[in-house]
mmCIF file of N, CA and C in Angstrom:
data_model
loop_
_atom_site.group_PDB
_atom_site.id
_atom_site.type_symbol
_atom_site.label_atom_id
_atom_site.label_comp_id
_atom_site.label_asym_id
_atom_site.label_seq_id
_atom_site.Cartn_x
_atom_site.Cartn_y
_atom_site.Cartn_z
ATOM 1 N N UNK A 28 0.815 -1.175 0.000
ATOM 2 C CA UNK A 28 0.000 0.000 0.000
ATOM 3 C C UNK A 28 0.868 1.251 0.000
ATOM 4 N N UNK A 29 1.835 1.275 -0.868
ATOM 5 C CA UNK A 29 2.694 2.442 -0.933
ATOM 6 C C UNK A 29 2.016 3.600 -1.656
ATOM 7 N N UNK A 30 1.147 3.302 -2.587
ATOM 8 C CA UNK A 30 0.397 4.380 -3.224
ATOM 9 C C UNK A 30 -0.956 4.512 -2.555
ATOM 10 N N UNK A 31 -1.300 5.696 -2.338
ATOM 11 C CA UNK A 31 -2.543 5.926 -1.637
ATOM 12 C C UNK A 31 -3.383 6.914 -2.445
ATOM 13 N N UNK A 32 -4.650 6.681 -2.535
ATOM 14 C CA UNK A 32 -5.533 7.571 -3.264
ATOM 15 C C UNK A 32 -5.891 8.751 -2.366
ATOM 16 N N UNK A 33 -5.936 9.899 -2.988
ATOM 17 C CA UNK A 33 -6.314 11.091 -2.221
ATOM 18 C C UNK A 33 -7.830 11.151 -2.123
ATOM 19 N N UNK A 34 -8.279 11.457 -0.974
ATOM 20 C CA UNK A 34 -9.717 11.583 -0.794
ATOM 21 C C UNK A 34 -10.197 12.924 -1.353
ATOM 22 N N UNK A 35 -11.472 13.054 -1.557
ATOM 23 C CA UNK A 35 -12.046 14.286 -2.091
ATOM 24 C C UNK A 35 -11.821 15.449 -1.140
ATOM 25 N N UNK A 36 -11.810 15.183 0.169
ATOM 26 C CA UNK A 36 -11.579 16.250 1.152
ATOM 27 C C UNK A 36 -10.185 16.845 1.018
ATOM 28 N N UNK A 37 -9.176 16.006 0.796
ATOM 29 C CA UNK A 37 -7.808 16.503 0.663
ATOM 30 C C UNK A 37 -7.657 17.348 -0.593
ATOM 31 N N UNK A 38 -8.272 16.924 -1.676
ATOM 32 C CA UNK A 38 -8.186 17.677 -2.920
ATOM 33 C C UNK A 38 -8.890 19.019 -2.766
ATOM 34 N N UNK A 39 -10.061 19.021 -2.155
ATOM 35 C CA UNK A 39 -10.797 20.269 -1.951
ATOM 36 C C UNK A 39 -10.023 21.226 -1.044
ATOM 37 N N UNK A 40 -9.370 20.687 -0.009
ATOM 38 C CA UNK A 40 -8.594 21.510 0.907
ATOM 39 C C UNK A 40 -7.448 22.187 0.161
ATOM 40 N N UNK A 41 -6.801 21.460 -0.725
ATOM 41 C CA UNK A 41 -5.695 22.033 -1.495
ATOM 42 C C UNK A 41 -6.189 23.129 -2.434
ATOM 43 N N UNK A 42 -7.343 22.914 -3.042
ATOM 44 C CA UNK A 42 -7.895 23.944 -3.933
ATOM 45 C C UNK A 42 -8.226 25.212 -3.153
ATOM 46 N N UNK A 43 -8.762 25.042 -1.956
ATOM 47 C CA UNK A 43 -9.091 26.207 -1.131
ATOM 48 C C UNK A 43 -7.823 26.967 -0.767
ATOM 49 N N UNK A 44 -6.772 26.252 -0.384
ATOM 50 C CA UNK A 44 -5.518 26.911 -0.009
ATOM 51 C C UNK A 44 -4.884 27.611 -1.200
ATOM 52 N N UNK A 45 -4.941 27.003 -2.378
ATOM 53 C CA UNK A 45 -4.409 27.653 -3.578
ATOM 54 C C UNK A 45 -5.205 28.914 -3.883
ATOM 55 N N UNK A 46 -6.516 28.814 -3.772
ATOM 56 C CA UNK A 46 -7.359 29.980 -4.020
ATOM 57 C C UNK A 46 -7.102 31.095 -3.036
ATOM 58 N N UNK A 47 -6.885 30.746 -1.777
ATOM 59 C CA UNK A 47 -6.598 31.750 -0.759
ATOM 60 C C UNK A 47 -5.263 32.434 -1.052
ATOM 61 N N UNK A 48 -4.286 31.656 -1.482
ATOM 62 C CA UNK A 48 -2.986 32.225 -1.827
ATOM 63 C C UNK A 48 -3.089 33.198 -2.993
ATOM 64 N N UNK A 49 -3.872 32.838 -3.984
ATOM 65 C CA UNK A 49 -4.063 33.727 -5.127
ATOM 66 C C UNK A 49 -4.810 34.996 -4.720
ATOM 67 N N UNK A 50 -5.778 34.851 -3.840
ATOM 68 C CA UNK A 50 -6.539 36.016 -3.387
ATOM 69 C C UNK A 50 -5.651 36.985 -2.620
ATOM 70 N N UNK A 51 -4.781 36.462 -1.775
ATOM 71 C CA UNK A 51 -3.863 37.326 -1.016
ATOM 72 C C UNK A 51 -2.911 38.043 -1.962
ATOM 73 N N UNK A 52 -2.411 37.318 -2.951
ATOM 74 C CA UNK A 52 -1.514 37.930 -3.929
ATOM 75 C C UNK A 52 -2.205 39.032 -4.717
ATOM 76 N N UNK A 53 -3.433 38.773 -5.135
ATOM 77 C CA UNK A 53 -4.191 39.777 -5.888
ATOM 78 C C UNK A 53 -4.469 41.001 -5.019
ATOM 79 N N UNK A 54 -4.760 40.794 -3.750
ATOM 80 C CA UNK A 54 -5.017 41.915 -2.842
ATOM 81 C C UNK A 54 -3.754 42.759 -2.662
ATOM 82 N N UNK A 55 -2.602 42.114 -2.591
ATOM 83 C CA UNK A 55 -1.353 42.851 -2.428
ATOM 84 C C UNK A 55 -1.056 43.702 -3.660
ATOM 85 N N UNK A 56 -1.295 43.142 -4.836
ATOM 86 C CA UNK A 56 -1.062 43.893 -6.069
ATOM 87 C C UNK A 56 -2.023 45.074 -6.153
ATOM 88 N N UNK A 57 -3.258 44.863 -5.789
ATOM 89 C CA UNK A 57 -4.248 45.936 -5.827
ATOM 90 C C UNK A 57 -3.884 47.043 -4.844
ATOM 91 N N UNK A 58 -3.458 46.672 -3.654
ATOM 92 C CA UNK A 58 -3.080 47.672 -2.649
ATOM 93 C C UNK A 58 -1.873 48.477 -3.114
ATOM 94 N N UNK A 59 -0.905 47.808 -3.719
ATOM 95 C CA UNK A 59 0.277 48.514 -4.208
ATOM 96 C C UNK A 59 -0.095 49.462 -5.335
ATOM 97 N N UNK A 60 -0.982 49.046 -6.184
ATOM 98 C CA UNK A 60 -1.421 49.889 -7.288
ATOM 99 C C UNK A 60 -2.190 51.103 -6.774
ATOM 100 N N UNK A 61 -3.040 50.898 -5.787
ATOM 101 C CA UNK A 61 -3.810 52.003 -5.221
ATOM 102 C C UNK A 61 -2.887 53.004 -4.532
ATOM 103 N N UNK A 62 -1.867 52.517 -3.848
ATOM 104 C CA UNK A 62 -0.920 53.406 -3.172
ATOM 105 C C UNK A 62 -0.147 54.223 -4.205
ATOM 106 N N UNK A 63 0.207 53.605 -5.314
ATOM 107 C CA UNK A 63 0.943 54.300 -6.367
ATOM 108 C C UNK A 63 0.076 55.406 -6.961
ATOM 109 N N UNK A 64 -1.215 55.123 -7.190
ATOM 110 C CA UNK A 64 -2.121 56.124 -7.733
ATOM 111 C C UNK A 64 -2.345 57.270 -6.757
ATOM 112 N N UNK A 65 -2.387 56.968 -5.472
ATOM 113 C CA UNK A 65 -2.609 58.005 -4.468
ATOM 114 C C UNK A 65 -1.430 58.962 -4.409
ATOM 115 N N UNK A 66 -0.225 58.456 -4.578
ATOM 116 C CA UNK A 66 0.964 59.302 -4.535
ATOM 117 C C UNK A 66 1.042 60.156 -5.793
ATOM 118 N N UNK A 67 0.603 59.626 -6.920
ATOM 119 C CA UNK A 67 0.714 60.336 -8.183
ATOM 120 C C UNK A 67 -0.340 61.423 -8.344
ATOM 121 N N UNK A 68 -1.365 61.434 -7.521
ATOM 122 C CA UNK A 68 -2.429 62.418 -7.642
ATOM 123 C C UNK A 68 -1.903 63.802 -7.269
ATOM 124 N N UNK A 69 -2.224 64.811 -8.066
ATOM 125 C CA UNK A 69 -1.740 66.158 -7.750
ATOM 126 C C UNK A 69 -2.421 66.709 -6.505
ATOM 127 N N UNK A 70 -1.671 67.467 -5.762
ATOM 128 C CA UNK A 70 -2.180 68.082 -4.536
ATOM 129 C C UNK A 70 -2.533 69.520 -4.856
ATOM 130 N N UNK A 71 -3.743 69.910 -4.469
ATOM 131 C CA UNK A 71 -4.153 71.280 -4.719
ATOM 132 C C UNK A 71 -3.401 72.231 -3.804
ATOM 133 N N UNK A 72 -2.859 73.263 -4.394
ATOM 134 C CA UNK A 72 -2.136 74.258 -3.609
ATOM 135 C C UNK A 72 -3.127 75.220 -2.982
ATOM 136 N N UNK A 73 -2.861 75.579 -1.757
ATOM 137 C CA UNK A 73 -3.691 76.571 -1.087
ATOM 138 C C UNK A 73 -3.281 77.939 -1.624
ATOM 139 N N UNK A 74 -4.212 78.844 -1.713
ATOM 140 C CA UNK A 74 -3.844 80.180 -2.194
ATOM 141 C C UNK A 74 -2.837 80.821 -1.247
ATOM 142 N N UNK A 75 -1.846 81.441 -1.834
ATOM 143 C CA UNK A 75 -0.805 82.063 -1.022
ATOM 144 C C UNK A 75 -1.247 83.471 -0.635
ATOM 145 N N UNK A 76 -1.034 83.798 0.620
ATOM 146 C CA UNK A 76 -1.351 85.127 1.119
ATOM 147 C C UNK A 76 -0.044 85.875 1.332
ATOM 148 N N UNK A 77 -0.088 87.135 1.085
ATOM 149 C CA UNK A 77 1.110 87.957 1.242
ATOM 150 C C UNK A 77 1.199 88.553 2.625
ATOM 151 N N UNK A 78 0.708 87.841 3.608
ATOM 152 C CA UNK A 78 0.793 88.318 4.970
ATOM 153 C C UNK A 78 -0.454 89.073 5.404
ATOM 154 N N UNK A 79 -0.281 89.861 6.402
ATOM 155 C CA UNK A 79 -1.385 90.597 7.020
ATOM 156 C C UNK A 79 -1.832 91.733 6.108
ATOM 157 N N UNK A 80 -3.146 91.873 5.985
ATOM 158 C CA UNK A 80 -3.694 92.981 5.219
ATOM 159 C C UNK A 80 -4.732 93.697 6.087
ATOM 160 N N UNK A 81 -4.544 94.971 6.195
ATOM 161 C CA UNK A 81 -5.482 95.753 6.987
ATOM 162 C C UNK A 81 -6.569 96.271 6.052
ATOM 163 N N UNK A 82 -7.742 95.689 6.197
ATOM 164 C CA UNK A 82 -8.866 96.098 5.354
ATOM 165 C C UNK A 82 -9.795 97.014 6.150
ATOM 166 N N UNK A 83 -10.836 97.462 5.503
ATOM 167 C CA UNK A 83 -11.769 98.392 6.139
ATOM 168 C C UNK A 83 -12.438 97.769 7.359
ATOM 169 N N UNK A 84 -12.845 96.519 7.260
ATOM 170 C CA UNK A 84 -13.511 95.913 8.417
ATOM 171 C C UNK A 84 -12.539 95.683 9.575
ATOM 172 N N UNK A 85 -11.261 95.496 9.285
ATOM 173 C CA UNK A 85 -10.269 95.360 10.358
ATOM 174 C C UNK A 85 -10.065 96.711 11.038
ATOM 175 N N UNK A 86 -10.008 97.773 10.257
ATOM 176 C CA UNK A 86 -9.871 99.113 10.837
ATOM 177 C C UNK A 86 -11.066 99.447 11.714
ATOM 178 N N UNK A 87 -12.253 99.057 11.261
ATOM 179 C CA UNK A 87 -13.462 99.288 12.062
ATOM 180 C C UNK A 87 -13.388 98.530 13.377
ATOM 181 N N UNK A 88 -12.921 97.300 13.333
ATOM 182 C CA UNK A 88 -12.782 96.502 14.558
ATOM 183 C C UNK A 88 -11.822 97.186 15.527
ATOM 184 N N UNK A 89 -10.660 97.605 15.007
ATOM 185 C CA UNK A 89 -9.683 98.265 15.880
ATOM 186 C C UNK A 89 -10.270 99.541 16.504
ATOM 187 N N UNK A 90 -11.026 100.289 15.694
ATOM 188 C CA UNK A 90 -11.619 101.538 16.203
ATOM 189 C C UNK A 90 -12.623 101.236 17.323
ATOM 190 N N UNK A 91 -13.429 100.216 17.140
ATOM 191 C CA UNK A 91 -14.419 99.870 18.156
ATOM 192 C C UNK A 91 -13.813 99.168 19.376
ATOM 193 N N UNK A 92 -12.655 98.582 19.228
ATOM 194 C CA UNK A 92 -12.026 97.845 20.336
ATOM 195 C C UNK A 92 -11.252 98.763 21.265
ATOM 196 N N UNK A 93 -10.990 99.976 20.832
ATOM 197 C CA UNK A 93 -10.254 100.915 21.692
ATOM 198 C C UNK A 93 -11.098 101.311 22.878
ATOM 199 N N UNK A 94 -10.430 101.641 23.965
ATOM 200 C CA UNK A 94 -11.134 102.053 25.196
ATOM 201 C C UNK A 94 -11.433 103.507 25.172
#
């Protein structure tokens, strides 16, 4: 009895493990691709301000805030 027939359970178990391995590999490739796309996306620049600007409403505030 050196050769032994594989039962249906053993064959099914191997198919499940192979499928799980392929699924993990596919998930890793998808995650790497998504990370690459996220890095390549342009970042919107915030409008640059040239510092403090004293406008009319700021002058009004200062005038009303004085004692």
